Amino acid sequence: MSAGSSAKAWRGRAERLRRDIEYHNYRYYILDDPQIPDAEWDRLLQELLTLEAAHPELVTADSPTQRVGAAPIDEFAEVRHRVPMLSLDNALTEEDLRAFDRRVRERLGTSDEIEYSAEPKLDGLAISVTYENGVFVRAATRGDGRTGEDVTANVRTIRSLPLHLQGKAPPLFEARGEVFIPVSGFERLNADAAKRGEKIFANPRNAAAGSLRQLDPRITAQRPLDIFFYSVGAIEGLELPALHSQTLELLRGYGLRVSPEIRRVRSAAGCLEYYAEIGRRRASLSYQIDGVVYKVDSVTAQRALGFVSRAPRWAVAHKFPAEEASTQLRDVEFQVGRTGALTPVARLEPVFVGGVTVSNATLHNMDEVLRKDVRIGDTVIVRRAGDVIPEVARVLIERRPAKTREVQLPTRCPVCAAPVERDADAVVARCTGGYRCNAQRKERIRHFASRRALDIEGVGERLVEQLVDAGLVETPADLYRLDAATLAKLERMGPKSAENIVSALQKSKLTTLARFLFALGVRDVGEATAAALAVHFGTLEQLLGADLETVQKVPDIGPVIARHVVEFFAEPKNYDVVERLQSAGLHWPQVEISAEGEQPLAGLTFVLTGTLDTLQREEAEDALRALGAKAVGSASKKTSYLVAGRDAGSKLRRAKELGIKVLDEAALQRILKEKRPP
Ligand code: I6G
């Protein structure tokens, strides 16, 4: 045989082995019907490994041999989701679930019973997995829903994930699901870690998250990760079926694992029956779940229902109730928040509750401590519901020991030692340290950079902690003095991430006045209040010069918030931060305000939907408000105009049904330019 023909033969053999291994994986993981014994499968893999070792040019990215884990990386790259990864609304009670079903029927304008696709809600990590022409190319975490982290090398190591889809696959197929660690695998993992004297994971979810966010995929390859898929993201060259349950079948047909517990159920009664059944079997399932998910099965109905905020209206997560456990209260410490509020936090004898080991729980405030009569040394009931922060629910008075210690509100801040003062309502106690307090600094900076404020990508809790602890940053204004070289010196920060943060900071300098005011973190000034202030005053200078009486004139701002606003800017340190932010280059388009009584759009209500090409939606809404209009989120009979951008969906349909006048973006621009109704 010539060299050329033997190379061809080896390539052919490698391809054949890959196909066979993938097929036997499908039989094993998906059909649960293996065709060959494990030893035979091992032999196929060994042959492929030997062949690839002798001929490295034959190795392909989708070879099953590549699951052992690639070389470590410095950091995860970002992946922008082509279709946002949303979250689900929760139903915590039977009544919540019935209300969900009622809303679905009302919105669809039907009294017919709705068909739902129901499945358990795994307590894992949401993941997006992309195949191009049937070959696995990318996996990303949910992140903030718009941008996630590229965890391709880690997800590749998951044995039950096909690296090649079965059958004829479209050019682009993005499947979404949940990565998890089965309970047995978790126990093994922790037993091995304990033997080696390493840290053990608190629960399977943390173990799965830690494994996926490993920079060394060879470690991930040793973790017993598994994956179930539940929906699709971006696709090309394929029409999805009419029912969600058929899409799940499609996923399964491609060799992607879906839950074996999926059922079609009818009406709220069917959902509740399913919930009760899964609840009964919960403890015997091989993985942890925290509820069940129901999805309207008809895709046409899903489209009509659309989305609200960041969640689909056609799906809901019906959570299992909070779980409780008793444990001993060792101590109470006080945590300091953004506005200085002191929250008593219970330090507990660690206790396993709701699938997690809990050693801290909130006591909310001193009034609650007194109302529940909590004393250090008590046996307390800790309650945990889903992702909510665990709380001390009550004290078991009958188990109170002879010696307990009362919880004392400190007179000085535990972080900065500034005096603690009670609010006028006496419920909340606050540290008076302001920016001098490290805890307030961190929280204020974190809030400033958060998504709904200046949305500075990469500046999250961990980075802020590092920056403040290293003395690099004291206020949000200091963020703008950071350079890539300084950032790159921080722990776990690669040069590329450092550059990204600097450019995110640069990008954040152009904002809106409303966002800027919200970002400052004035007590009780949420997004709506910040927008109202921006619209009323038009410029920051006008607001800074306003007295209490003037601020109180802003619609929807009462005397308490007005006082917080005036006091905030009267504090020299806050004023200085605002000035330094402006000197750093923060700016915003002029908010157009009309003279009092001269609001040309007063009385009109606008709904903006779809993607606008020339304006940010919030900017446009602020500009409409500045002219006296109301800009709201959903259309009703009271809506005057709906502005439809690109890809407008269910809101546009509803507006048409209600006979609301629909405008395009050009019409909106004319209104804003000419400052008069269309
Ligand atoms: O977070 C989720 C868990 C399970 C989901 C989900 C799900 O279906 C079984 N489905 C959707 C559509 C979303 N999140 C957004």
Short mmCIF file of C-alpha atoms in Angstrom, two decimals, residues 35 73 105 148 151 165 285 323 371 373 441 498 562 564 571 607 611 661:
data_model
loop_
_atom_site.label_atom_id
_atom_site.label_comp_id
_atom_site.label_asym_id
_atom_site.label_seq_id
_atom_site.Cartn_x
_atom_site.Cartn_y
_atom_site.Cartn_z
CA GLN A 35 -25.99 -2.30 21.97
CA ILE A 73 -6.50 28.79 29.95
CA ARG A 105 -55.97 31.95 29.22
CA GLY A 148 -21.97 34.61 29.09
CA VAL A 151 -16.84 27.25 28.66
CA LEU A 165 -25.40 15.48 16.40
CA LEU A 285 -34.41 11.04 41.75
CA GLU A 323 -37.27 23.85 53.63
CA ARG A 371 -40.08 40.31 67.72
CA ASP A 373 -36.90 37.07 70.67
CA ARG A 441 -17.64 52.00 49.54
CA ALA A 498 -7.91 44.27 32.12
CA ALA A 562 -36.86 64.69 48.71
CA HIS A 564 -32.70 62.08 51.07
CA GLU A 571 -22.76 65.98 51.88
CA VAL A 607 -45.37 52.16 24.66
CA THR A 611 -35.40 47.33 18.64
CA LYS A 661 -52.18 53.91 16.80
#
